[in-house]
């Protein structure tokens, strides 16, 4: 089965390519996914009622939904401020079959919008500056949402109750990327008392890990020489090396670093890039113990 990755081109302001990671050959060009008139800050993919969809958020102050089969834009949401991140909400789809996009903005809010019915269903207020990143939990149907902001905080929200759960303070500059640890083997799929953590990367050049149950900072990883642009927990499926006890980070210092949560140490650094690393990810399969995916400018 072919493994594919979606890639966006910030210079062309459009979603550009899908590549076959097994052969690195171009298999499809999305040149007709054109519409944004400024930097595309975020894309996400999901399947709703057998429709394969992409959503994209942009500094042109819009969120757009695209059908990947017809290659057409099927929805446009205009917003007063730049959109920094947009993601599909699996929680709303699994619980009431609603097609909902969650997006963050320079207006300091997180909004959830039903794009089939063209109505806002939820809004989260609490951040005091622009929100740069959002991430849903991979467990409990995506019930929990974390966010990072230029107000230097990481916040955790309960999508089911529409309530804020906690604000984590410690970063000394903008929080640019966040991730929630995946469901742990043997744990119930609920926040609190189960060892779940949040990791965050910041303009203060650090990666920090937050204990959700104790609502406090757990680890500070230092080593990057410029701001951290992307963080990702290792999935459970990859065994001892690529498991949930590791965090992968990418930075504007051109490096990718692998951190071990148990030892609280950096265990590997990748220095091959000659420009900023903008996105990192673990491969969904394992070859020779583990594989990592990165993207650089």
Short mmCIF file of C-alpha atoms in Angstrom, two decimals:
data_model
loop_
_atom_site.label_atom_id
_atom_site.label_comp_id
_atom_site.label_asym_id
_atom_site.label_seq_id
_atom_site.Cartn_x
_atom_site.Cartn_y
_atom_site.Cartn_z
CA UNK A 1 0.00 0.00 0.00
CA UNK A 2 1.38 3.40 -0.92
CA UNK A 3 2.24 5.77 1.89
CA UNK A 4 1.53 9.38 1.00
CA UNK A 5 2.28 12.80 2.44
CA UNK A 6 0.59 16.10 1.74
CA UNK A 7 2.90 19.05 1.27
CA UNK A 8 2.11 22.74 0.98
CA UNK A 9 4.11 25.33 -0.89
CA UNK A 10 4.15 28.65 1.03
CA UNK A 11 5.67 30.55 -1.90
CA UNK A 12 2.99 29.55 -4.41
CA UNK A 13 0.21 30.02 -1.82
CA UNK A 14 -1.45 26.78 -2.79
CA UNK A 15 -1.44 23.14 -1.83
CA UNK A 16 1.10 21.70 -4.20
CA UNK A 17 2.09 18.06 -4.07
CA UNK A 18 1.45 14.55 -2.88
CA UNK A 19 4.49 12.27 -2.99
CA UNK A 20 4.83 8.51 -2.73
CA UNK A 21 7.22 8.09 0.20
CA UNK A 22 8.29 4.65 -0.98
CA UNK A 23 9.72 5.87 -4.29
CA UNK A 24 9.81 9.65 -3.83
CA UNK A 25 8.20 10.12 -7.21
CA UNK A 26 5.54 12.69 -7.90
CA UNK A 27 2.18 10.96 -8.25
CA UNK A 28 -0.29 13.84 -8.29
CA UNK A 29 -0.11 17.60 -8.63
CA UNK A 30 -2.82 19.72 -7.04
CA UNK A 31 -2.19 22.78 -9.22
CA UNK A 32 -5.90 23.52 -9.34
CA UNK A 33 -6.17 23.89 -5.56
CA UNK A 34 -5.84 27.62 -6.05
CA UNK A 35 -7.75 30.29 -4.18
CA UNK A 36 -5.70 31.63 -1.30
CA UNK A 37 -4.08 34.99 -1.96
CA UNK A 38 -1.62 34.93 0.94
CA UNK A 39 0.51 32.47 2.92
CA UNK A 40 -1.18 29.11 3.63
CA UNK A 41 -0.45 28.51 7.31
CA UNK A 42 -2.09 25.12 7.87
CA UNK A 43 -3.72 22.15 6.13
CA UNK A 44 -5.55 19.09 7.43
CA UNK A 45 -7.09 15.99 5.84
CA UNK A 46 -10.10 13.91 6.84
CA UNK A 47 -12.93 11.75 5.50
CA UNK A 48 -16.54 12.80 6.11
CA UNK A 49 -19.32 10.52 4.85
CA UNK A 50 -16.96 8.97 2.28
CA UNK A 51 -15.82 12.41 1.05
CA UNK A 52 -12.07 12.97 1.15
CA UNK A 53 -11.53 16.55 2.22
CA UNK A 54 -8.75 19.02 2.87
CA UNK A 55 -9.12 22.16 4.93
CA UNK A 56 -6.69 25.05 4.79
CA UNK A 57 -6.18 28.19 6.84
CA UNK A 58 -4.43 31.25 5.51
CA UNK A 59 -3.14 34.70 6.28
CA UNK A 60 -5.63 35.90 3.65
CA UNK A 61 -8.18 35.61 6.49
CA UNK A 62 -10.00 32.60 5.10
CA UNK A 63 -10.58 28.94 5.86
CA UNK A 64 -11.28 26.79 2.80
CA UNK A 65 -12.49 23.21 2.34
CA UNK A 66 -11.48 21.24 -0.74
CA UNK A 67 -12.76 17.98 -2.22
CA UNK A 68 -9.66 15.94 -3.10
CA UNK A 69 -11.53 13.83 -5.67
CA UNK A 70 -13.10 16.64 -7.70
CA UNK A 71 -10.22 18.94 -6.79
CA UNK A 72 -12.68 21.77 -6.16
CA UNK A 73 -13.16 24.21 -3.32
CA UNK A 74 -16.47 23.35 -1.68
CA UNK A 75 -16.57 25.85 1.17
CA UNK A 76 -15.14 29.29 1.98
CA UNK A 77 -15.23 30.92 5.39
CA UNK A 78 -14.08 34.52 5.67
CA UNK A 79 -12.68 35.80 8.96
CA UNK A 80 -11.70 39.29 10.21
CA UNK A 81 -8.13 38.24 11.09
CA UNK A 82 -5.35 35.99 9.77
CA UNK A 83 -5.99 32.27 10.33
CA UNK A 84 -2.97 30.53 11.88
CA UNK A 85 -4.20 26.93 12.11
CA UNK A 86 -7.20 24.91 10.87
CA UNK A 87 -8.14 21.31 11.69
CA UNK A 88 -11.14 19.05 11.25
CA UNK A 89 -12.91 18.11 14.49
CA UNK A 90 -13.27 14.34 14.72
CA UNK A 91 -15.15 14.74 18.00
CA UNK A 92 -18.13 16.45 16.37
CA UNK A 93 -18.21 14.01 13.48
CA UNK A 94 -18.07 10.87 15.63
CA UNK A 95 -20.65 12.14 18.12
CA UNK A 96 -23.28 13.81 15.92
CA UNK A 97 -22.03 13.43 12.33
CA UNK A 98 -21.35 17.16 12.11
CA UNK A 99 -18.71 18.45 9.69
CA UNK A 100 -16.82 20.91 11.86
CA UNK A 101 -13.58 22.81 11.38
CA UNK A 102 -11.65 24.18 14.33
CA UNK A 103 -9.42 27.17 13.61
CA UNK A 104 -7.29 29.64 15.54
CA UNK A 105 -6.64 33.22 14.64
CA UNK A 106 -4.87 36.47 15.33
CA UNK A 107 -8.12 37.62 16.97
CA UNK A 108 -7.19 35.58 20.11
CA UNK A 109 -10.02 33.07 19.65
CA UNK A 110 -10.50 29.43 18.71
CA UNK A 111 -13.67 28.86 16.72
CA UNK A 112 -15.46 25.69 15.70
CA UNK A 113 -17.54 26.05 12.56
CA UNK A 114 -20.04 23.63 11.02
CA UNK A 115 -19.28 24.13 7.33
CA UNK A 116 -22.19 22.01 6.08
CA UNK A 117 -24.71 24.23 7.91
CA UNK A 118 -22.63 27.43 7.77
CA UNK A 119 -22.83 28.17 11.47
CA UNK A 120 -20.48 28.63 14.40
CA UNK A 121 -21.00 25.94 17.02
CA UNK A 122 -18.39 26.89 19.64
CA UNK A 123 -15.88 29.60 20.46
CA UNK A 124 -13.08 29.45 23.03
CA UNK A 125 -11.89 32.68 24.65
CA UNK A 126 -9.06 33.03 27.14
CA UNK A 127 -5.83 33.73 25.30
CA UNK A 128 -4.72 37.35 25.47
CA UNK A 129 -2.75 37.40 22.22
CA UNK A 130 -2.79 35.72 18.81
CA UNK A 131 -3.11 31.92 18.80
CA UNK A 132 -0.48 30.20 16.64
CA UNK A 133 -1.31 26.50 17.01
CA UNK A 134 -4.01 24.03 17.99
CA UNK A 135 -4.03 20.24 18.34
CA UNK A 136 -6.76 17.72 19.20
CA UNK A 137 -6.17 14.70 21.41
CA UNK A 138 -5.78 11.44 19.50
CA UNK A 139 -7.79 9.64 22.20
CA UNK A 140 -11.38 9.94 23.45
CA UNK A 141 -12.52 10.84 19.95
CA UNK A 142 -10.62 14.13 19.91
CA UNK A 143 -12.48 15.50 22.93
CA UNK A 144 -9.55 17.57 24.19
CA UNK A 145 -7.91 20.50 22.47
CA UNK A 146 -4.68 22.29 23.31
CA UNK A 147 -3.49 25.63 21.98
CA UNK A 148 -0.37 27.77 22.02
CA UNK A 149 -0.28 31.53 21.83
CA UNK A 150 1.84 34.66 21.59
CA UNK A 151 0.68 35.31 25.16
CA UNK A 152 3.32 32.66 26.10
CA UNK A 153 0.77 30.16 27.43
CA UNK A 154 -0.39 26.68 26.52
CA UNK A 155 -4.07 26.10 27.20
CA UNK A 156 -6.14 22.92 27.43
CA UNK A 157 -9.84 22.85 26.55
CA UNK A 158 -12.69 20.34 26.85
CA UNK A 159 -14.59 20.33 23.56
CA UNK A 160 -17.50 18.37 25.05
CA UNK A 161 -18.24 20.91 27.79
CA UNK A 162 -16.84 23.99 25.99
CA UNK A 163 -14.83 24.76 29.11
CA UNK A 164 -11.16 25.68 29.64
CA UNK A 165 -9.31 23.12 31.76
CA UNK A 166 -5.97 24.79 32.46
CA UNK A 167 -3.46 27.40 31.33
CA UNK A 168 0.19 26.35 31.49
CA UNK A 169 2.71 29.14 32.15
CA UNK A 170 6.48 28.89 31.76
CA UNK A 171 7.52 29.83 28.25
CA UNK A 172 9.18 33.22 27.96
CA UNK A 173 8.11 33.87 24.38
CA UNK A 174 5.45 32.90 21.82
CA UNK A 175 4.29 29.26 21.88
CA UNK A 176 4.44 28.23 18.22
CA UNK A 177 3.62 24.49 18.23
CA UNK A 178 1.92 21.97 20.52
CA UNK A 179 1.09 18.27 20.67
CA UNK A 180 -0.85 16.03 23.09
CA UNK A 181 0.59 12.64 24.03
CA UNK A 182 -1.26 9.70 22.45
CA UNK A 183 -3.43 7.16 24.28
CA UNK A 184 -1.22 5.09 26.53
CA UNK A 185 -1.54 1.32 26.77
CA UNK A 186 -3.75 0.31 29.68
CA UNK A 187 -4.96 3.84 30.42
CA UNK A 188 -8.49 5.10 30.27
CA UNK A 189 -9.08 7.61 27.49
CA UNK A 190 -9.73 10.54 29.80
CA UNK A 191 -7.55 13.49 30.82
CA UNK A 192 -6.46 13.39 34.46
CA UNK A 193 -4.69 10.70 36.44
CA UNK A 194 -3.44 8.76 33.44
CA UNK A 195 0.00 10.19 32.81
CA UNK A 196 -0.89 12.29 29.79
CA UNK A 197 1.29 15.23 28.85
CA UNK A 198 1.44 18.14 26.43
CA UNK A 199 4.61 19.22 24.66
CA UNK A 200 5.18 22.68 23.24
CA UNK A 201 7.80 24.50 21.19
CA UNK A 202 8.45 28.19 21.49
CA UNK A 203 10.25 31.28 20.27
CA UNK A 204 12.25 30.94 23.50
CA UNK A 205 14.11 28.06 21.73
CA UNK A 206 12.88 25.40 24.19
CA UNK A 207 10.67 22.33 24.08
CA UNK A 208 8.64 21.97 27.26
CA UNK A 209 6.58 19.07 28.57
CA UNK A 210 3.58 19.69 30.79
CA UNK A 211 2.00 17.22 33.21
CA UNK A 212 -1.74 17.46 32.64
CA UNK A 213 -2.78 15.81 35.91
CA UNK A 214 -0.50 17.97 38.07
CA UNK A 215 -1.01 21.02 35.80
CA UNK A 216 2.64 21.99 35.91
CA UNK A 217 5.82 22.00 33.87
CA UNK A 218 7.48 18.60 33.82
CA UNK A 219 10.56 18.94 31.59
CA UNK A 220 12.45 21.70 29.76
CA UNK A 221 14.46 20.50 26.77
CA UNK A 222 17.17 22.97 25.78
CA UNK A 223 19.49 22.67 22.80
CA UNK A 224 17.93 24.42 19.84
CA UNK A 225 19.67 27.64 18.81
CA UNK A 226 16.58 29.30 17.35
CA UNK A 227 12.84 29.03 17.76
CA UNK A 228 11.11 25.63 17.68
CA UNK A 229 8.72 25.35 14.75
CA UNK A 230 7.30 21.84 15.19
CA UNK A 231 6.96 19.17 17.89
CA UNK A 232 5.57 15.64 17.72
CA UNK A 233 5.19 12.76 20.18
CA UNK A 234 6.33 9.35 19.02
CA UNK A 235 3.45 6.93 18.33
CA UNK A 236 2.96 3.81 20.43
CA UNK A 237 3.26 1.57 17.37
CA UNK A 238 6.97 2.09 16.82
CA UNK A 239 8.20 0.26 19.89
CA UNK A 240 10.99 1.34 22.21
CA UNK A 241 12.75 3.88 19.99
CA UNK A 242 9.82 5.68 18.43
CA UNK A 243 7.37 5.34 21.28
CA UNK A 244 5.37 7.86 23.27
CA UNK A 245 8.43 8.41 25.49
CA UNK A 246 10.12 10.39 22.72
CA UNK A 247 9.50 13.83 21.24
CA UNK A 248 10.70 14.99 17.85
CA UNK A 249 11.32 18.70 17.27
CA UNK A 250 12.26 20.87 14.31
CA UNK A 251 13.69 24.36 14.45
CA UNK A 252 14.67 27.43 12.51
CA UNK A 253 18.23 26.53 13.54
CA UNK A 254 18.05 23.96 10.68
CA UNK A 255 18.15 20.96 13.03
CA UNK A 256 15.86 18.10 13.96
CA UNK A 257 16.26 16.74 17.49
CA UNK A 258 14.98 13.62 19.23
CA UNK A 259 14.35 13.83 22.98
CA UNK A 260 13.75 11.09 25.56
CA UNK A 261 11.12 11.94 28.16
CA UNK A 262 12.26 9.31 30.66
CA UNK A 263 15.91 10.38 30.80
CA UNK A 264 15.01 14.04 30.09
CA UNK A 265 17.85 14.18 27.57
CA UNK A 266 18.45 14.74 23.89
CA UNK A 267 19.25 11.38 22.32
CA UNK A 268 19.86 12.34 18.69
CA UNK A 269 20.35 15.38 16.45
CA UNK A 270 19.95 15.55 12.67
CA UNK A 271 21.90 18.37 11.01
CA UNK A 272 21.51 17.69 7.29
CA UNK A 273 19.17 20.59 6.52
CA UNK A 274 20.64 23.85 5.27
CA UNK A 275 17.54 25.93 5.99
CA UNK A 276 14.80 26.15 8.59
CA UNK A 277 12.89 22.98 9.48
CA UNK A 278 9.20 23.85 9.43
CA UNK A 279 7.53 20.50 10.14
CA UNK A 280 8.41 17.11 11.62
CA UNK A 281 6.58 13.77 11.83
CA UNK A 282 7.17 10.11 12.61
CA UNK A 283 6.60 7.61 9.84
CA UNK A 284 3.50 5.44 10.40
CA UNK A 285 5.61 2.36 9.72
CA UNK A 286 8.96 1.14 11.00
CA UNK A 287 12.03 0.27 8.94
CA UNK A 288 15.26 -0.46 10.80
CA UNK A 289 13.63 0.48 14.11
CA UNK A 290 12.16 3.86 13.20
CA UNK A 291 11.78 6.50 10.53
CA UNK A 292 11.28 10.23 10.82
CA UNK A 293 9.78 12.65 8.33
CA UNK A 294 10.80 16.28 8.17
CA UNK A 295 10.17 19.26 5.96
CA UNK A 296 12.43 22.26 5.48
CA UNK A 297 12.34 25.51 3.58
#
